[in-house]
Amino acid sequence: MMSTNNASYGIIERQRLNSIKKELFRKSIHICSSITPLLLNYYRIPTLILLITGVLLYSLSELLRLKGIQVPLISKVTETAARKRDENKFVLGPVTLVCGIFCAALFFPLENAALGIFALAFGDGFASLIGKLIGKVPVPGARGKTVAGSLACFFAVFCSTFFICKSTSISFLLAFCTMLIEVLPLADFDNILIPVVISSISLYL
């Protein structure tokens, strides 16, 4: 009986560690997207073209992967980062991530777009990481989101946006709004909502 319990615990622990590794890999991509405003500042048009091209290539790779055709590197990255809920499905996260960044970059001045992109990159990124690592208290109705993750989102956005706007009040408001959006059970569509909404709010402040 004891050995059975130990085996079950071992399986659960391996699954938990695997989930954390996937989250670390996935959110490292999120955080790396914070370099986009710098690229936009120097190479706006090439960066926008690169974003569109990336989405198209990724989407084609996913369609081929679902048909059993592996695309070198892209399919492997997708499988490594995919959540359990994405198994045997089109992994939508990278598409919504790039679409959110693209919309912010296309429709807003660079400074406002940067605030929205930073909110997505750092807020959503650290919310998931901290929530997975130390989150214990769930947010009611948020489908697994945790208080620790929401607080991490708030502080990450506050610090990163303050770096750009140098305003405590604006950074506080943007961080609070990002936290509210991130905690909603939107699956991957918060990747679009966060940069667009935060860029919009910052434009009118």
mmCIF file with all atom_site columns, C-alpha atoms in Angstrom:
data_model
loop_
_atom_site.group_PDB
_atom_site.id
_atom_site.type_symbol
_atom_site.label_atom_id
_atom_site.label_alt_id
_atom_site.label_comp_id
_atom_site.label_asym_id
_atom_site.label_entity_id
_atom_site.label_seq_id
_atom_site.pdbx_PDB_ins_code
_atom_site.Cartn_x
_atom_site.Cartn_y
_atom_site.Cartn_z
_atom_site.occupancy
_atom_site.B_iso_or_equiv
_atom_site.pdbx_formal_charge
_atom_site.auth_seq_id
_atom_site.auth_comp_id
_atom_site.auth_asym_id
_atom_site.auth_atom_id
_atom_site.pdbx_PDB_model_num
ATOM 1   C CA . MET A 1 1   ? 0.000   0.000  0.000   1.00 0.00 ? 1   MET A CA 1
ATOM 2   C CA . MET A 1 2   ? 2.817   2.362  0.917   1.00 0.00 ? 2   MET A CA 1
ATOM 3   C CA . SER A 1 3   ? 4.654   1.679  -2.348  1.00 0.00 ? 3   SER A CA 1
ATOM 4   C CA . THR A 1 4   ? 1.456   2.363  -4.317  1.00 0.00 ? 4   THR A CA 1
ATOM 5   C CA . ASN A 1 5   ? 1.016   5.712  -2.560  1.00 0.00 ? 5   ASN A CA 1
ATOM 6   C CA . ASN A 1 6   ? 4.662   6.601  -3.198  1.00 0.00 ? 6   ASN A CA 1
ATOM 7   C CA . ALA A 1 7   ? 4.312   5.711  -6.869  1.00 0.00 ? 7   ALA A CA 1
ATOM 8   C CA . SER A 1 8   ? 1.163   7.833  -7.181  1.00 0.00 ? 8   SER A CA 1
ATOM 9   C CA . TYR A 1 9   ? 2.876   10.746 -5.442  1.00 0.00 ? 9   TYR A CA 1
ATOM 10  C CA . GLY A 1 10  ? 5.862   10.382 -7.760  1.00 0.00 ? 10  GLY A CA 1
ATOM 11  C CA . ILE A 1 11  ? 3.652   10.524 -10.843 1.00 0.00 ? 11  ILE A CA 1
ATOM 12  C CA . ILE A 1 12  ? 1.810   13.605 -9.550  1.00 0.00 ? 12  ILE A CA 1
ATOM 13  C CA . GLU A 1 13  ? 5.086   15.329 -8.684  1.00 0.00 ? 13  GLU A CA 1
ATOM 14  C CA . ARG A 1 14  ? 6.546   14.605 -12.137 1.00 0.00 ? 14  ARG A CA 1
ATOM 15  C CA . GLN A 1 15  ? 3.417   16.000 -13.752 1.00 0.00 ? 15  GLN A CA 1
ATOM 16  C CA . ARG A 1 16  ? 3.643   19.137 -11.608 1.00 0.00 ? 16  ARG A CA 1
ATOM 17  C CA . LEU A 1 17  ? 7.315   19.673 -12.452 1.00 0.00 ? 17  LEU A CA 1
ATOM 18  C CA . ASN A 1 18  ? 6.621   19.109 -16.138 1.00 0.00 ? 18  ASN A CA 1
ATOM 19  C CA . SER A 1 19  ? 3.817   21.675 -15.981 1.00 0.00 ? 19  SER A CA 1
ATOM 20  C CA . ILE A 1 20  ? 6.149   24.197 -14.330 1.00 0.00 ? 20  ILE A CA 1
ATOM 21  C CA . LYS A 1 21  ? 8.852   23.586 -16.970 1.00 0.00 ? 21  LYS A CA 1
ATOM 22  C CA . LYS A 1 22  ? 6.321   24.165 -19.742 1.00 0.00 ? 22  LYS A CA 1
ATOM 23  C CA . GLU A 1 23  ? 5.125   27.361 -18.066 1.00 0.00 ? 23  GLU A CA 1
ATOM 24  C CA . LEU A 1 24  ? 8.694   28.625 -17.665 1.00 0.00 ? 24  LEU A CA 1
ATOM 25  C CA . PHE A 1 25  ? 9.413   27.967 -21.331 1.00 0.00 ? 25  PHE A CA 1
ATOM 26  C CA . ARG A 1 26  ? 6.130   29.483 -22.516 1.00 0.00 ? 26  ARG A CA 1
ATOM 27  C CA . LYS A 1 27  ? 6.337   32.621 -20.407 1.00 0.00 ? 27  LYS A CA 1
ATOM 28  C CA . SER A 1 28  ? 9.990   33.184 -21.262 1.00 0.00 ? 28  SER A CA 1
ATOM 29  C CA . ILE A 1 29  ? 8.704   33.741 -24.802 1.00 0.00 ? 29  ILE A CA 1
ATOM 30  C CA . HIS A 1 30  ? 6.139   36.174 -23.379 1.00 0.00 ? 30  HIS A CA 1
ATOM 31  C CA . ILE A 1 31  ? 8.799   38.119 -21.516 1.00 0.00 ? 31  ILE A CA 1
ATOM 32  C CA . CYS A 1 32  ? 11.149  38.172 -24.500 1.00 0.00 ? 32  CYS A CA 1
ATOM 33  C CA . SER A 1 33  ? 8.416   39.948 -26.485 1.00 0.00 ? 33  SER A CA 1
ATOM 34  C CA . SER A 1 34  ? 9.242   43.036 -24.396 1.00 0.00 ? 34  SER A CA 1
ATOM 35  C CA . ILE A 1 35  ? 12.066  43.738 -26.867 1.00 0.00 ? 35  ILE A CA 1
ATOM 36  C CA . THR A 1 36  ? 9.491   44.550 -29.568 1.00 0.00 ? 36  THR A CA 1
ATOM 37  C CA . PRO A 1 37  ? 9.169   48.292 -28.715 1.00 0.00 ? 37  PRO A CA 1
ATOM 38  C CA . LEU A 1 38  ? 12.928  48.688 -29.145 1.00 0.00 ? 38  LEU A CA 1
ATOM 39  C CA . LEU A 1 39  ? 12.765  47.040 -32.561 1.00 0.00 ? 39  LEU A CA 1
ATOM 40  C CA . LEU A 1 40  ? 9.767   49.187 -33.501 1.00 0.00 ? 40  LEU A CA 1
ATOM 41  C CA . ASN A 1 41  ? 11.669  52.317 -32.560 1.00 0.00 ? 41  ASN A CA 1
ATOM 42  C CA . TYR A 1 42  ? 14.449  51.606 -35.058 1.00 0.00 ? 42  TYR A CA 1
ATOM 43  C CA . TYR A 1 43  ? 12.856  49.280 -37.602 1.00 0.00 ? 43  TYR A CA 1
ATOM 44  C CA . ARG A 1 44  ? 9.091   49.843 -37.481 1.00 0.00 ? 44  ARG A CA 1
ATOM 45  C CA . ILE A 1 45  ? 8.026   48.503 -40.883 1.00 0.00 ? 45  ILE A CA 1
ATOM 46  C CA . PRO A 1 46  ? 10.401  45.496 -40.932 1.00 0.00 ? 46  PRO A CA 1
ATOM 47  C CA . THR A 1 47  ? 9.270   44.597 -37.399 1.00 0.00 ? 47  THR A CA 1
ATOM 48  C CA . LEU A 1 48  ? 5.577   44.720 -38.374 1.00 0.00 ? 48  LEU A CA 1
ATOM 49  C CA . ILE A 1 49  ? 6.301   42.597 -41.454 1.00 0.00 ? 49  ILE A CA 1
ATOM 50  C CA . LEU A 1 50  ? 8.250   40.150 -39.309 1.00 0.00 ? 50  LEU A CA 1
ATOM 51  C CA . LEU A 1 51  ? 5.327   39.832 -36.882 1.00 0.00 ? 51  LEU A CA 1
ATOM 52  C CA . ILE A 1 52  ? 2.866   39.092 -39.691 1.00 0.00 ? 52  ILE A CA 1
ATOM 53  C CA . THR A 1 53  ? 5.243   36.631 -41.347 1.00 0.00 ? 53  THR A CA 1
ATOM 54  C CA . GLY A 1 54  ? 5.820   34.886 -38.021 1.00 0.00 ? 54  GLY A CA 1
ATOM 55  C CA . VAL A 1 55  ? 2.089   34.389 -37.449 1.00 0.00 ? 55  VAL A CA 1
ATOM 56  C CA . LEU A 1 56  ? 1.551   33.032 -40.953 1.00 0.00 ? 56  LEU A CA 1
ATOM 57  C CA . LEU A 1 57  ? 4.475   30.615 -40.747 1.00 0.00 ? 57  LEU A CA 1
ATOM 58  C CA . TYR A 1 58  ? 3.463   29.452 -37.289 1.00 0.00 ? 58  TYR A CA 1
ATOM 59  C CA . SER A 1 59  ? -0.170  28.922 -38.349 1.00 0.00 ? 59  SER A CA 1
ATOM 60  C CA . LEU A 1 60  ? 0.941   26.881 -41.356 1.00 0.00 ? 60  LEU A CA 1
ATOM 61  C CA . SER A 1 61  ? 3.239   24.851 -39.100 1.00 0.00 ? 61  SER A CA 1
ATOM 62  C CA . GLU A 1 62  ? 0.375   24.126 -36.691 1.00 0.00 ? 62  GLU A CA 1
ATOM 63  C CA . LEU A 1 63  ? -1.961  23.019 -39.479 1.00 0.00 ? 63  LEU A CA 1
ATOM 64  C CA . LEU A 1 64  ? 0.729   20.678 -40.791 1.00 0.00 ? 64  LEU A CA 1
ATOM 65  C CA . ARG A 1 65  ? 1.489   19.389 -37.281 1.00 0.00 ? 65  ARG A CA 1
ATOM 66  C CA . LEU A 1 66  ? -2.162  18.484 -36.765 1.00 0.00 ? 66  LEU A CA 1
ATOM 67  C CA . LYS A 1 67  ? -1.958  16.448 -39.980 1.00 0.00 ? 67  LYS A CA 1
ATOM 68  C CA . GLY A 1 68  ? 1.072   14.610 -38.627 1.00 0.00 ? 68  GLY A CA 1
ATOM 69  C CA . ILE A 1 69  ? 3.669   16.592 -40.575 1.00 0.00 ? 69  ILE A CA 1
ATOM 70  C CA . GLN A 1 70  ? 6.405   17.942 -38.328 1.00 0.00 ? 70  GLN A CA 1
ATOM 71  C CA . VAL A 1 71  ? 7.991   21.275 -39.232 1.00 0.00 ? 71  VAL A CA 1
ATOM 72  C CA . PRO A 1 72  ? 11.608  21.429 -37.986 1.00 0.00 ? 72  PRO A CA 1
ATOM 73  C CA . LEU A 1 73  ? 12.045  23.534 -34.825 1.00 0.00 ? 73  LEU A CA 1
ATOM 74  C CA . ILE A 1 74  ? 8.591   25.197 -34.883 1.00 0.00 ? 74  ILE A CA 1
ATOM 75  C CA . SER A 1 75  ? 6.618   22.010 -34.176 1.00 0.00 ? 75  SER A CA 1
ATOM 76  C CA . LYS A 1 76  ? 9.090   21.006 -31.462 1.00 0.00 ? 76  LYS A CA 1
ATOM 77  C CA . VAL A 1 77  ? 8.822   24.394 -29.762 1.00 0.00 ? 77  VAL A CA 1
ATOM 78  C CA . THR A 1 78  ? 5.022   24.196 -29.904 1.00 0.00 ? 78  THR A CA 1
ATOM 79  C CA . GLU A 1 79  ? 4.933   20.715 -28.376 1.00 0.00 ? 79  GLU A CA 1
ATOM 80  C CA . THR A 1 80  ? 7.354   21.772 -25.643 1.00 0.00 ? 80  THR A CA 1
ATOM 81  C CA . ALA A 1 81  ? 5.265   24.803 -24.684 1.00 0.00 ? 81  ALA A CA 1
ATOM 82  C CA . ALA A 1 82  ? 1.761   23.371 -25.158 1.00 0.00 ? 82  ALA A CA 1
ATOM 83  C CA . ARG A 1 83  ? -0.515  23.102 -22.136 1.00 0.00 ? 83  ARG A CA 1
ATOM 84  C CA . LYS A 1 84  ? -2.489  19.960 -21.415 1.00 0.00 ? 84  LYS A CA 1
ATOM 85  C CA . ARG A 1 85  ? -5.647  21.700 -22.647 1.00 0.00 ? 85  ARG A CA 1
ATOM 86  C CA . ASP A 1 86  ? -3.901  22.281 -26.017 1.00 0.00 ? 86  ASP A CA 1
ATOM 87  C CA . GLU A 1 87  ? -3.034  18.647 -26.688 1.00 0.00 ? 87  GLU A CA 1
ATOM 88  C CA . ASN A 1 88  ? -4.099  17.556 -30.190 1.00 0.00 ? 88  ASN A CA 1
ATOM 89  C CA . LYS A 1 89  ? -5.396  21.074 -30.896 1.00 0.00 ? 89  LYS A CA 1
ATOM 90  C CA . PHE A 1 90  ? -4.201  24.158 -32.726 1.00 0.00 ? 90  PHE A CA 1
ATOM 91  C CA . VAL A 1 91  ? -2.087  25.957 -30.088 1.00 0.00 ? 91  VAL A CA 1
ATOM 92  C CA . LEU A 1 92  ? -3.512  29.466 -30.289 1.00 0.00 ? 92  LEU A CA 1
ATOM 93  C CA . GLY A 1 93  ? -1.322  31.244 -27.717 1.00 0.00 ? 93  GLY A CA 1
ATOM 94  C CA . PRO A 1 94  ? 1.505   32.375 -30.045 1.00 0.00 ? 94  PRO A CA 1
ATOM 95  C CA . VAL A 1 95  ? -1.030  33.700 -32.572 1.00 0.00 ? 95  VAL A CA 1
ATOM 96  C CA . THR A 1 96  ? -2.915  35.812 -30.029 1.00 0.00 ? 96  THR A CA 1
ATOM 97  C CA . LEU A 1 97  ? 0.391   36.980 -28.502 1.00 0.00 ? 97  LEU A CA 1
ATOM 98  C CA . VAL A 1 98  ? 1.686   38.313 -31.822 1.00 0.00 ? 98  VAL A CA 1
ATOM 99  C CA . CYS A 1 99  ? -1.735  39.695 -32.829 1.00 0.00 ? 99  CYS A CA 1
ATOM 100 C CA . GLY A 1 100 ? -1.954  41.648 -29.572 1.00 0.00 ? 100 GLY A CA 1
ATOM 101 C CA . ILE A 1 101 ? 1.531   43.094 -30.049 1.00 0.00 ? 101 ILE A CA 1
ATOM 102 C CA . PHE A 1 102 ? 0.844   43.845 -33.712 1.00 0.00 ? 102 PHE A CA 1
ATOM 103 C CA . CYS A 1 103 ? -2.422  45.687 -32.959 1.00 0.00 ? 103 CYS A CA 1
ATOM 104 C CA . ALA A 1 104 ? -0.774  47.800 -30.262 1.00 0.00 ? 104 ALA A CA 1
ATOM 105 C CA . ALA A 1 105 ? 2.153   48.625 -32.556 1.00 0.00 ? 105 ALA A CA 1
ATOM 106 C CA . LEU A 1 106 ? -0.057  49.427 -35.557 1.00 0.00 ? 106 LEU A CA 1
ATOM 107 C CA . PHE A 1 107 ? -2.770  51.537 -33.948 1.00 0.00 ? 107 PHE A CA 1
ATOM 108 C CA . PHE A 1 108 ? -1.005  53.438 -31.170 1.00 0.00 ? 108 PHE A CA 1
ATOM 109 C CA . PRO A 1 109 ? 1.974   55.786 -30.830 1.00 0.00 ? 109 PRO A CA 1
ATOM 110 C CA . LEU A 1 110 ? 5.142   53.959 -29.856 1.00 0.00 ? 110 LEU A CA 1
ATOM 111 C CA . GLU A 1 111 ? 5.181   55.047 -26.203 1.00 0.00 ? 111 GLU A CA 1
ATOM 112 C CA . ASN A 1 112 ? 1.578   53.933 -25.655 1.00 0.00 ? 112 ASN A CA 1
ATOM 113 C CA . ALA A 1 113 ? 2.143   50.714 -27.589 1.00 0.00 ? 113 ALA A CA 1
ATOM 114 C CA . ALA A 1 114 ? 5.224   50.030 -25.465 1.00 0.00 ? 114 ALA A CA 1
ATOM 115 C CA . LEU A 1 115 ? 3.154   50.371 -22.281 1.00 0.00 ? 115 LEU A CA 1
ATOM 116 C CA . GLY A 1 116 ? 0.630   47.856 -23.627 1.00 0.00 ? 116 GLY A CA 1
ATOM 117 C CA . ILE A 1 117 ? 3.306   45.440 -24.798 1.00 0.00 ? 117 ILE A CA 1
ATOM 118 C CA . PHE A 1 118 ? 5.160   45.660 -21.485 1.00 0.00 ? 118 PHE A CA 1
ATOM 119 C CA . ALA A 1 119 ? 1.906   44.966 -19.621 1.00 0.00 ? 119 ALA A CA 1
ATOM 120 C CA . LEU A 1 120 ? 1.456   41.826 -21.708 1.00 0.00 ? 120 LEU A CA 1
ATOM 121 C CA . ALA A 1 121 ? 5.070   40.690 -21.600 1.00 0.00 ? 121 ALA A CA 1
ATOM 122 C CA . PHE A 1 122 ? 5.739   41.210 -17.903 1.00 0.00 ? 122 PHE A CA 1
ATOM 123 C CA . GLY A 1 123 ? 2.262   41.230 -16.362 1.00 0.00 ? 123 GLY A CA 1
ATOM 124 C CA . ASP A 1 124 ? 0.849   38.126 -17.989 1.00 0.00 ? 124 ASP A CA 1
ATOM 125 C CA . GLY A 1 125 ? 4.262   36.463 -17.987 1.00 0.00 ? 125 GLY A CA 1
ATOM 126 C CA . PHE A 1 126 ? 4.997   36.814 -14.288 1.00 0.00 ? 126 PHE A CA 1
ATOM 127 C CA . ALA A 1 127 ? 1.372   36.189 -13.276 1.00 0.00 ? 127 ALA A CA 1
ATOM 128 C CA . SER A 1 128 ? 1.513   32.676 -14.721 1.00 0.00 ? 128 SER A CA 1
ATOM 129 C CA . LEU A 1 129 ? 5.000   31.909 -13.446 1.00 0.00 ? 129 LEU A CA 1
ATOM 130 C CA . ILE A 1 130 ? 4.408   33.046 -9.875  1.00 0.00 ? 130 ILE A CA 1
ATOM 131 C CA . GLY A 1 131 ? 0.942   31.509 -9.853  1.00 0.00 ? 131 GLY A CA 1
ATOM 132 C CA . LYS A 1 132 ? 2.387   28.132 -10.858 1.00 0.00 ? 132 LYS A CA 1
ATOM 133 C CA . LEU A 1 133 ? 5.355   28.291 -8.504  1.00 0.00 ? 133 LEU A CA 1
ATOM 134 C CA . ILE A 1 134 ? 3.879   29.629 -5.270  1.00 0.00 ? 134 ILE A CA 1
ATOM 135 C CA . GLY A 1 135 ? 0.195   30.288 -5.893  1.00 0.00 ? 135 GLY A CA 1
ATOM 136 C CA . LYS A 1 136 ? -1.929  28.571 -3.259  1.00 0.00 ? 136 LYS A CA 1
ATOM 137 C CA . VAL A 1 137 ? -5.014  30.768 -2.832  1.00 0.00 ? 137 VAL A CA 1
ATOM 138 C CA . PRO A 1 138 ? -7.273  30.663 -5.917  1.00 0.00 ? 138 PRO A CA 1
ATOM 139 C CA . VAL A 1 139 ? -9.228  33.646 -7.203  1.00 0.00 ? 139 VAL A CA 1
ATOM 140 C CA . PRO A 1 140 ? -12.929 32.620 -7.156  1.00 0.00 ? 140 PRO A CA 1
ATOM 141 C CA . GLY A 1 141 ? -14.344 32.017 -10.628 1.00 0.00 ? 141 GLY A CA 1
ATOM 142 C CA . ALA A 1 142 ? -11.001 32.601 -12.357 1.00 0.00 ? 142 ALA A CA 1
ATOM 143 C CA . ARG A 1 143 ? -10.375 28.984 -13.449 1.00 0.00 ? 143 ARG A CA 1
ATOM 144 C CA . GLY A 1 144 ? -7.125  28.355 -11.636 1.00 0.00 ? 144 GLY A CA 1
ATOM 145 C CA . LYS A 1 145 ? -5.792  31.918 -11.395 1.00 0.00 ? 145 LYS A CA 1
ATOM 146 C CA . THR A 1 146 ? -4.271  32.663 -7.984  1.00 0.00 ? 146 THR A CA 1
ATOM 147 C CA . VAL A 1 147 ? -3.948  35.674 -5.696  1.00 0.00 ? 147 VAL A CA 1
ATOM 148 C CA . ALA A 1 148 ? -0.151  35.375 -5.835  1.00 0.00 ? 148 ALA A CA 1
ATOM 149 C CA . GLY A 1 149 ? -0.240  35.419 -9.631  1.00 0.00 ? 149 GLY A CA 1
ATOM 150 C CA . SER A 1 150 ? -2.500  38.479 -9.703  1.00 0.00 ? 150 SER A CA 1
ATOM 151 C CA . LEU A 1 151 ? -0.264  40.379 -7.290  1.00 0.00 ? 151 LEU A CA 1
ATOM 152 C CA . ALA A 1 152 ? 2.795   39.427 -9.360  1.00 0.00 ? 152 ALA A CA 1
ATOM 153 C CA . CYS A 1 153 ? 1.006   40.751 -12.437 1.00 0.00 ? 153 CYS A CA 1
ATOM 154 C CA . PHE A 1 154 ? 0.257   44.058 -10.692 1.00 0.00 ? 154 PHE A CA 1
ATOM 155 C CA . PHE A 1 155 ? 3.790   44.672 -9.468  1.00 0.00 ? 155 PHE A CA 1
ATOM 156 C CA . ALA A 1 156 ? 5.420   43.557 -12.741 1.00 0.00 ? 156 ALA A CA 1
ATOM 157 C CA . VAL A 1 157 ? 3.270   45.951 -14.761 1.00 0.00 ? 157 VAL A CA 1
ATOM 158 C CA . PHE A 1 158 ? 3.680   48.782 -12.259 1.00 0.00 ? 158 PHE A CA 1
ATOM 159 C CA . CYS A 1 159 ? 7.484   48.552 -12.371 1.00 0.00 ? 159 CYS A CA 1
ATOM 160 C CA . SER A 1 160 ? 7.790   48.056 -16.128 1.00 0.00 ? 160 SER A CA 1
ATOM 161 C CA . THR A 1 161 ? 5.364   50.849 -17.085 1.00 0.00 ? 161 THR A CA 1
ATOM 162 C CA . PHE A 1 162 ? 6.896   53.264 -14.568 1.00 0.00 ? 162 PHE A CA 1
ATOM 163 C CA . PHE A 1 163 ? 10.190  52.744 -16.409 1.00 0.00 ? 163 PHE A CA 1
ATOM 164 C CA . ILE A 1 164 ? 8.540   54.362 -19.453 1.00 0.00 ? 164 ILE A CA 1
ATOM 165 C CA . CYS A 1 165 ? 6.041   56.929 -18.151 1.00 0.00 ? 165 CYS A CA 1
ATOM 166 C CA . LYS A 1 166 ? 7.711   57.920 -14.830 1.00 0.00 ? 166 LYS A CA 1
ATOM 167 C CA . SER A 1 167 ? 4.267   58.466 -13.286 1.00 0.00 ? 167 SER A CA 1
ATOM 168 C CA . THR A 1 168 ? 3.226   56.587 -10.153 1.00 0.00 ? 168 THR A CA 1
ATOM 169 C CA . SER A 1 169 ? -0.489  57.245 -10.656 1.00 0.00 ? 169 SER A CA 1
ATOM 170 C CA . ILE A 1 170 ? -0.526  56.186 -14.318 1.00 0.00 ? 170 ILE A CA 1
ATOM 171 C CA . SER A 1 171 ? 1.546   53.082 -13.616 1.00 0.00 ? 171 SER A CA 1
ATOM 172 C CA . PHE A 1 172 ? -0.746  52.155 -10.726 1.00 0.00 ? 172 PHE A CA 1
ATOM 173 C CA . LEU A 1 173 ? -3.856  52.474 -12.898 1.00 0.00 ? 173 LEU A CA 1
ATOM 174 C CA . LEU A 1 174 ? -2.336  50.524 -15.784 1.00 0.00 ? 174 LEU A CA 1
ATOM 175 C CA . ALA A 1 175 ? -1.142  47.794 -13.416 1.00 0.00 ? 175 ALA A CA 1
ATOM 176 C CA . PHE A 1 176 ? -4.567  47.546 -11.777 1.00 0.00 ? 176 PHE A CA 1
ATOM 177 C CA . CYS A 1 177 ? -6.367  47.327 -15.149 1.00 0.00 ? 177 CYS A CA 1
ATOM 178 C CA . THR A 1 178 ? -3.933  44.692 -16.404 1.00 0.00 ? 178 THR A CA 1
ATOM 179 C CA . MET A 1 179 ? -4.475  42.645 -13.259 1.00 0.00 ? 179 MET A CA 1
ATOM 180 C CA . LEU A 1 180 ? -8.258  42.789 -13.750 1.00 0.00 ? 180 LEU A CA 1
ATOM 181 C CA . ILE A 1 181 ? -7.981  41.638 -17.370 1.00 0.00 ? 181 ILE A CA 1
ATOM 182 C CA . GLU A 1 182 ? -5.438  38.921 -16.602 1.00 0.00 ? 182 GLU A CA 1
ATOM 183 C CA . VAL A 1 183 ? -7.600  37.370 -13.903 1.00 0.00 ? 183 VAL A CA 1
ATOM 184 C CA . LEU A 1 184 ? -10.552 36.951 -16.276 1.00 0.00 ? 184 LEU A CA 1
ATOM 185 C CA . PRO A 1 185 ? -10.998 33.398 -17.663 1.00 0.00 ? 185 PRO A CA 1
ATOM 186 C CA . LEU A 1 186 ? -10.214 34.424 -21.245 1.00 0.00 ? 186 LEU A CA 1
ATOM 187 C CA . ALA A 1 187 ? -7.872  31.531 -22.140 1.00 0.00 ? 187 ALA A CA 1
ATOM 188 C CA . ASP A 1 188 ? -5.349  32.930 -24.650 1.00 0.00 ? 188 ASP A CA 1
ATOM 189 C CA . PHE A 1 189 ? -7.392  35.959 -25.700 1.00 0.00 ? 189 PHE A CA 1
ATOM 190 C CA . ASP A 1 190 ? -6.026  38.115 -22.894 1.00 0.00 ? 190 ASP A CA 1
ATOM 191 C CA . ASN A 1 191 ? -2.933  38.274 -25.121 1.00 0.00 ? 191 ASN A CA 1
ATOM 192 C CA . ILE A 1 192 ? -4.934  40.542 -27.434 1.00 0.00 ? 192 ILE A CA 1
ATOM 193 C CA . LEU A 1 193 ? -7.015  42.370 -24.860 1.00 0.00 ? 193 LEU A CA 1
ATOM 194 C CA . ILE A 1 194 ? -4.180  43.424 -22.533 1.00 0.00 ? 194 ILE A CA 1
ATOM 195 C CA . PRO A 1 195 ? -1.953  45.323 -24.993 1.00 0.00 ? 195 PRO A CA 1
ATOM 196 C CA . VAL A 1 196 ? -4.875  46.949 -26.814 1.00 0.00 ? 196 VAL A CA 1
ATOM 197 C CA . VAL A 1 197 ? -6.746  48.039 -23.677 1.00 0.00 ? 197 VAL A CA 1
ATOM 198 C CA . ILE A 1 198 ? -3.643  49.209 -21.807 1.00 0.00 ? 198 ILE A CA 1
ATOM 199 C CA . SER A 1 199 ? -2.375  51.112 -24.854 1.00 0.00 ? 199 SER A CA 1
ATOM 200 C CA . SER A 1 200 ? -5.816  52.739 -25.186 1.00 0.00 ? 200 SER A CA 1
ATOM 201 C CA . ILE A 1 201 ? -5.981  53.742 -21.522 1.00 0.00 ? 201 ILE A CA 1
ATOM 202 C CA . SER A 1 202 ? -2.465  55.166 -21.563 1.00 0.00 ? 202 SER A CA 1
ATOM 203 C CA . LEU A 1 203 ? -3.300  57.206 -24.679 1.00 0.00 ? 203 LEU A CA 1
ATOM 204 C CA . TYR A 1 204 ? -6.110  59.036 -22.873 1.00 0.00 ? 204 TYR A CA 1
ATOM 205 C CA . LEU A 1 205 ? -4.311  59.601 -19.565 1.00 0.00 ? 205 LEU A CA 1
#
